PDB file of C-alpha atoms in Angstrom:
ATOM      1  CA  CYS A   1     -78.972 -59.157  82.240  1.00 67.00           C
ATOM      2  CA  LYS A   2     -80.930 -62.322  82.974  1.00 80.00           C
ATOM      3  CA  LEU A   3     -79.312 -65.721  82.595  1.00 87.00           C
ATOM      4  CA  PHE A   4     -82.475 -67.557  81.574  1.00 92.00           C
ATOM      5  CA  PRO A   5     -85.189 -66.824  78.998  1.00 94.00           C
ATOM      6  CA  GLU A   6     -87.977 -64.517  80.153  1.00 93.00           C
ATOM      7  CA  SER A   7     -90.439 -67.453  80.055  1.00 95.00           C
ATOM      8  CA  MET A   8     -88.691 -69.025  83.030  1.00 94.00           C
ATOM      9  CA  TYR A   9     -89.333 -66.039  85.292  1.00 93.00           C
ATOM     10  CA  VAL A  10     -93.121 -66.372  85.034  1.00 92.00           C
ATOM     11  CA  THR A  11     -94.403 -67.914  88.254  1.00 88.00           C
ATOM     12  CA  THR A  12     -97.585 -69.628  87.038  1.00 90.00           C
ATOM     13  CA  PHE A  13     -97.482 -73.403  87.255  1.00 94.00           C
ATOM     14  CA  GLU A  14     -97.347 -74.809  83.745  1.00 94.00           C
ATOM     15  CA  ILE A  15     -95.669 -77.898  82.350  1.00 97.00           C
ATOM     16  CA  ASN A  16     -95.576 -78.303  78.594  1.00 97.00           C
ATOM     17  CA  LEU A  17     -94.621 -81.909  77.836  1.00 97.00           C
ATOM     18  CA  LEU A  18     -93.795 -81.088  74.208  1.00 98.00           C
ATOM     19  CA  GLN A  19     -91.233 -78.548  75.430  1.00 97.00           C
ATOM     20  CA  VAL A  20     -89.762 -81.127  77.799  1.00 98.00           C
ATOM     21  CA  ILE A  21     -89.454 -83.710  74.989  1.00 98.00           C
ATOM     22  CA  LEU A  22     -87.928 -81.118  72.645  1.00 98.00           C
ATOM     23  CA  MET A  23     -85.400 -80.103  75.314  1.00 98.00           C
ATOM     24  CA  LEU A  24     -84.431 -83.753  75.875  1.00 98.00           C
ATOM     25  CA  LEU A  25     -83.934 -84.291  72.150  1.00 97.00           C
ATOM     26  CA  LEU A  26     -81.926 -81.095  71.715  1.00 98.00           C
ATOM     27  CA  ILE A  27     -79.687 -81.757  74.711  1.00 97.00           C
ATOM     28  CA  ASP A  28     -78.990 -85.232  73.337  1.00 97.00           C
ATOM     29  CA  ILE A  29     -77.959 -83.783  69.959  1.00 96.00           C
ATOM     30  CA  PHE A  30     -75.743 -81.065  71.454  1.00 96.00           C
ATOM     31  CA  GLN A  31     -74.191 -83.387  74.022  1.00 95.00           C
ATOM     32  CA  THR A  32     -73.605 -86.177  71.496  1.00 95.00           C
ATOM     33  CA  VAL A  33     -71.710 -83.840  69.154  1.00 95.00           C
ATOM     34  CA  CYS A  34     -69.607 -82.453  71.990  1.00 94.00           C
ATOM     35  CA  HIS A  35     -69.004 -85.925  73.421  1.00 94.00           C
ATOM     36  CA  TYR A  36     -67.919 -87.238  70.022  1.00 94.00           C
ATOM     37  CA  LEU A  37     -65.525 -84.308  69.587  1.00 95.00           C
ATOM     38  CA  ALA A  38     -64.082 -84.818  73.080  1.00 94.00           C
ATOM     39  CA  HIS A  39     -63.185 -88.395  72.106  1.00 92.00           C
ATOM     40  CA  THR A  40     -61.994 -87.735  68.563  1.00 94.00           C
ATOM     41  CA  HIS A  41     -60.883 -84.420  67.073  1.00 94.00           C
ATOM     42  CA  LEU A  42     -60.483 -82.642  70.420  1.00 91.00           C
ATOM     43  CA  ARG A  43     -59.220 -85.526  72.551  1.00 90.00           C
ATOM     44  CA  HIS A  44     -55.756 -83.965  72.963  1.00 93.00           C
ATOM     45  CA  THR A  45     -57.157 -80.563  73.921  1.00 94.00           C
ATOM     46  CA  LEU A  46     -58.199 -79.281  77.325  1.00 93.00           C
ATOM     47  CA  LEU A  47     -61.735 -80.547  76.643  1.00 93.00           C
ATOM     48  CA  GLY A  48     -60.543 -84.061  75.803  1.00 93.00           C
ATOM     49  CA  ARG A  49     -58.274 -84.245  78.839  1.00 94.00           C
ATOM     50  CA  SER A  50     -61.018 -82.875  81.068  1.00 94.00           C
ATOM     51  CA  HIS A  51     -63.470 -85.489  79.764  1.00 92.00           C
ATOM     52  CA  ALA A  52     -60.896 -88.278  80.219  1.00 90.00           C
ATOM     53  CA  ILE A  53     -61.398 -87.847  83.977  1.00 92.00           C
ATOM     54  CA  HIS A  54     -64.918 -89.237  83.515  1.00 90.00           C
ATOM     55  CA  HIS A  55     -63.462 -92.395  81.961  1.00 88.00           C
ATOM     56  CA  THR A  56     -61.071 -93.268  84.769  1.00 88.00           C
ATOM     57  CA  ASN A  57     -63.628 -95.842  85.919  1.00 83.00           C
ATOM     58  CA  ARG A  58     -64.257 -98.479  83.207  1.00 83.00           C
ATOM     59  CA  ASN A  59     -67.161 -99.914  85.186  1.00 87.00           C
ATOM     60  CA  PRO A  60     -68.997 -96.765  86.270  1.00 87.00           C
ATOM     61  CA  LYS A  61     -71.551 -96.483  89.038  1.00 90.00           C
ATOM     62  CA  PRO A  62     -74.251 -93.801  89.384  1.00 90.00           C
ATOM     63  CA  GLN A  63     -71.935 -91.637  91.483  1.00 90.00           C
ATOM     64  CA  ASP A  64     -69.583 -91.471  88.466  1.00 89.00           C
ATOM     65  CA  ALA A  65     -72.215 -89.850  86.210  1.00 89.00           C
ATOM     66  CA  PHE A  66     -71.086 -86.326  87.091  1.00 90.00           C
ATOM     67  CA  PHE A  67     -67.459 -87.146  87.916  1.00 90.00           C
ATOM     68  CA  THR A  68     -65.540 -85.175  85.287  1.00 93.00           C
ATOM     69  CA  GLY A  69     -63.365 -82.135  84.748  1.00 94.00           C
ATOM     70  CA  ILE A  70     -64.614 -78.553  84.935  1.00 95.00           C
ATOM     71  CA  VAL A  71     -64.035 -77.853  81.223  1.00 96.00           C
ATOM     72  CA  ASP A  72     -65.984 -80.989  80.329  1.00 94.00           C
ATOM     73  CA  SER A  73     -68.810 -79.982  82.677  1.00 95.00           C
ATOM     74  CA  VAL A  74     -69.065 -76.560  81.076  1.00 95.00           C
ATOM     75  CA  ALA A  75     -68.801 -77.849  77.494  1.00 95.00           C
ATOM     76  CA  GLN A  76     -71.053 -80.886  77.773  1.00 93.00           C
ATOM     77  CA  VAL A  77     -73.586 -79.875  80.406  1.00 94.00           C
ATOM     78  CA  ILE A  78     -73.795 -76.170  81.206  1.00 94.00           C
ATOM     79  CA  ILE A  79     -73.468 -74.667  77.710  1.00 94.00           C
ATOM     80  CA  PRO A  80     -75.803 -77.214  76.041  1.00 96.00           C
ATOM     81  CA  ILE A  81     -78.423 -76.732  78.768  1.00 96.00           C
ATOM     82  CA  CYS A  82     -78.244 -72.937  78.395  1.00 95.00           C
ATOM     83  CA  LEU A  83     -78.581 -73.260  74.604  1.00 96.00           C
ATOM     84  CA  VAL A  84     -81.566 -75.584  74.946  1.00 97.00           C
ATOM     85  CA  LEU A  85     -83.307 -73.271  77.408  1.00 97.00           C
ATOM     86  CA  HIS A  86     -82.823 -70.262  75.127  1.00 96.00           C
ATOM     87  CA  ILE A  87     -83.971 -72.140  72.013  1.00 97.00           C
ATOM     88  CA  VAL A  88     -87.101 -73.660  73.570  1.00 98.00           C
ATOM     89  CA  GLU A  89     -87.927 -70.867  76.060  1.00 97.00           C
ATOM     90  CA  PRO A  90     -89.797 -73.215  78.383  1.00 97.00           C
ATOM     91  CA  SER A  91     -91.849 -72.378  81.415  1.00 96.00           C
ATOM     92  CA  LYS A  92     -90.008 -72.558  84.723  1.00 96.00           C
ATOM     93  CA  TYR A  93     -91.678 -75.841  85.621  1.00 97.00           C
ATOM     94  CA  SER A  94     -91.052 -77.415  82.209  1.00 97.00           C
ATOM     95  CA  ALA A  95     -87.366 -76.526  82.666  1.00 97.00           C
ATOM     96  CA  ILE A  96     -87.355 -78.023  86.169  1.00 97.00           C
ATOM     97  CA  LEU A  97     -88.921 -81.250  84.891  1.00 98.00           C
ATOM     98  CA  PHE A  98     -86.412 -81.386  82.014  1.00 98.00           C
ATOM     99  CA  GLY A  99     -83.453 -80.887  84.370  1.00 96.00           C
ATOM    100  CA  SER A 100     -84.757 -83.473  86.800  1.00 97.00           C
ATOM    101  CA  LEU A 101     -85.360 -86.079  84.089  1.00 97.00           C
ATOM    102  CA  TYR A 102     -82.040 -85.502  82.355  1.00 96.00           C
ATOM    103  CA  SER A 103     -79.955 -85.621  85.529  1.00 96.00           C
ATOM    104  CA  TRP A 104     -81.814 -88.743  86.655  1.00 97.00           C
ATOM    105  CA  TRP A 105     -81.212 -90.294  83.224  1.00 96.00           C
ATOM    106  CA  LEU A 106     -77.454 -89.682  83.452  1.00 95.00           C
ATOM    107  CA  LEU A 107     -77.434 -91.451  86.827  1.00 95.00           C
ATOM    108  CA  PHE A 108     -79.477 -94.318  85.357  1.00 96.00           C
ATOM    109  CA  LEU A 109     -77.016 -94.755  82.456  1.00 95.00           C
ATOM    110  CA  HIS A 110     -74.212 -95.320  84.925  1.00 94.00           C
ATOM    111  CA  SER A 111     -76.123 -98.004  86.843  1.00 94.00           C
ATOM    112  CA  ASP A 112     -76.035-101.803  86.568  1.00 91.00           C
ATOM    113  CA  PRO A 113     -75.377-102.817  82.931  1.00 91.00           C
ATOM    114  CA  CYS A 114     -76.468-106.404  83.564  1.00 91.00           C
ATOM    115  CA  HIS A 115     -80.134-105.513  83.883  1.00 91.00           C
ATOM    116  CA  GLU A 116     -82.047-105.864  80.610  1.00 91.00           C
ATOM    117  CA  TYR A 117     -84.353-103.090  79.388  1.00 95.00           C
ATOM    118  CA  LYS A 118     -85.825-104.759  76.317  1.00 95.00           C
ATOM    119  CA  ILE A 119     -88.472-102.094  75.655  1.00 96.00           C
ATOM    120  CA  LEU A 120     -85.871 -99.299  75.763  1.00 95.00           C
ATOM    121  CA  GLU A 121     -83.563-101.259  73.472  1.00 94.00           C
ATOM    122  CA  TYR A 122     -86.449-101.886  71.086  1.00 95.00           C
ATOM    123  CA  LEU A 123     -87.171 -98.132  71.025  1.00 96.00           C
ATOM    124  CA  HIS A 124     -83.452 -97.379  70.377  1.00 95.00           C
ATOM    125  CA  ILE A 125     -83.103 -95.607  73.692  1.00 96.00           C
ATOM    126  CA  VAL A 126     -79.737 -95.720  75.440  1.00 96.00           C
ATOM    127  CA  THR A 127     -79.567 -98.185  78.325  1.00 95.00           C
ATOM    128  CA  PRO A 128     -76.899 -98.723  80.983  1.00 95.00           C
ATOM    129  CA  LYS A 129     -75.646-101.734  78.976  1.00 94.00           C
ATOM    130  CA  TYR A 130     -75.221 -99.571  75.867  1.00 93.00           C
ATOM    131  CA  HIS A 131     -73.542 -96.757  77.783  1.00 93.00           C
ATOM    132  CA  HIS A 132     -71.196 -99.096  79.647  1.00 92.00           C
ATOM    133  CA  LYS A 133     -69.895-100.254  76.266  1.00 92.00           C
ATOM    134  CA  HIS A 134     -68.773 -96.666  75.762  1.00 91.00           C
ATOM    135  CA  HIS A 135     -66.826 -96.764  79.014  1.00 90.00           C
ATOM    136  CA  THR A 136     -64.996 -99.919  77.914  1.00 90.00           C
ATOM    137  CA  ASN A 137     -64.549 -98.726  74.309  1.00 89.00           C
ATOM    138  CA  PRO A 138     -64.654 -94.895  74.279  1.00 87.00           C
ATOM    139  CA  THR A 139     -64.719 -94.731  70.464  1.00 89.00           C
ATOM    140  CA  THR A 140     -68.366 -95.853  70.339  1.00 90.00           C
ATOM    141  CA  ASN A 141     -71.808 -94.990  71.757  1.00 91.00           C
ATOM    142  CA  PHE A 142     -71.558 -91.237  72.333  1.00 93.00           C
ATOM    143  CA  SER A 143     -75.228 -90.382  72.876  1.00 94.00           C
ATOM    144  CA  ASN A 144     -77.108 -90.423  76.170  1.00 94.00           C
ATOM    145  CA  LEU A 145     -80.739 -90.645  75.137  1.00 95.00           C
ATOM    146  CA  LEU A 146     -81.248 -92.019  71.627  1.00 96.00           C
ATOM    147  CA  ARG A 147     -78.959 -94.656  70.172  1.00 92.00           C
ATOM    148  CA  LEU A 148     -77.487 -93.017  67.100  1.00 76.00           C
TER     149      LEU A 148
END
């Protein structure tokens, strides 16, 4: 039984940017729904308590991006990534680029909120300033990529 789609075991170098974009959009949808549930309907469950660990720092730094509980990690990162990989069936290198970009983006979101990113804000893309609002008021701003 293989963990990843068959497409990821092919060793030819190929990056499909449309697959990478689709994976980023799908992970944002899956993660946003799970994140919303962790703060609302499931906040008193194991998932909600596990995610609360991530919010112990109201002014997060990049090193806090992956600071969370194991249940939260599985529910909001591992399962959504596995779903995305099986839906899109990307090449190995498209998957590597997706993982690199998404993990970098999560670090970026937890960086300095004082810096302005006008072009990203104009495009309705989540910025550190937008995400930091979530850390001060956890009932808002649940997405990580597109401001919904």
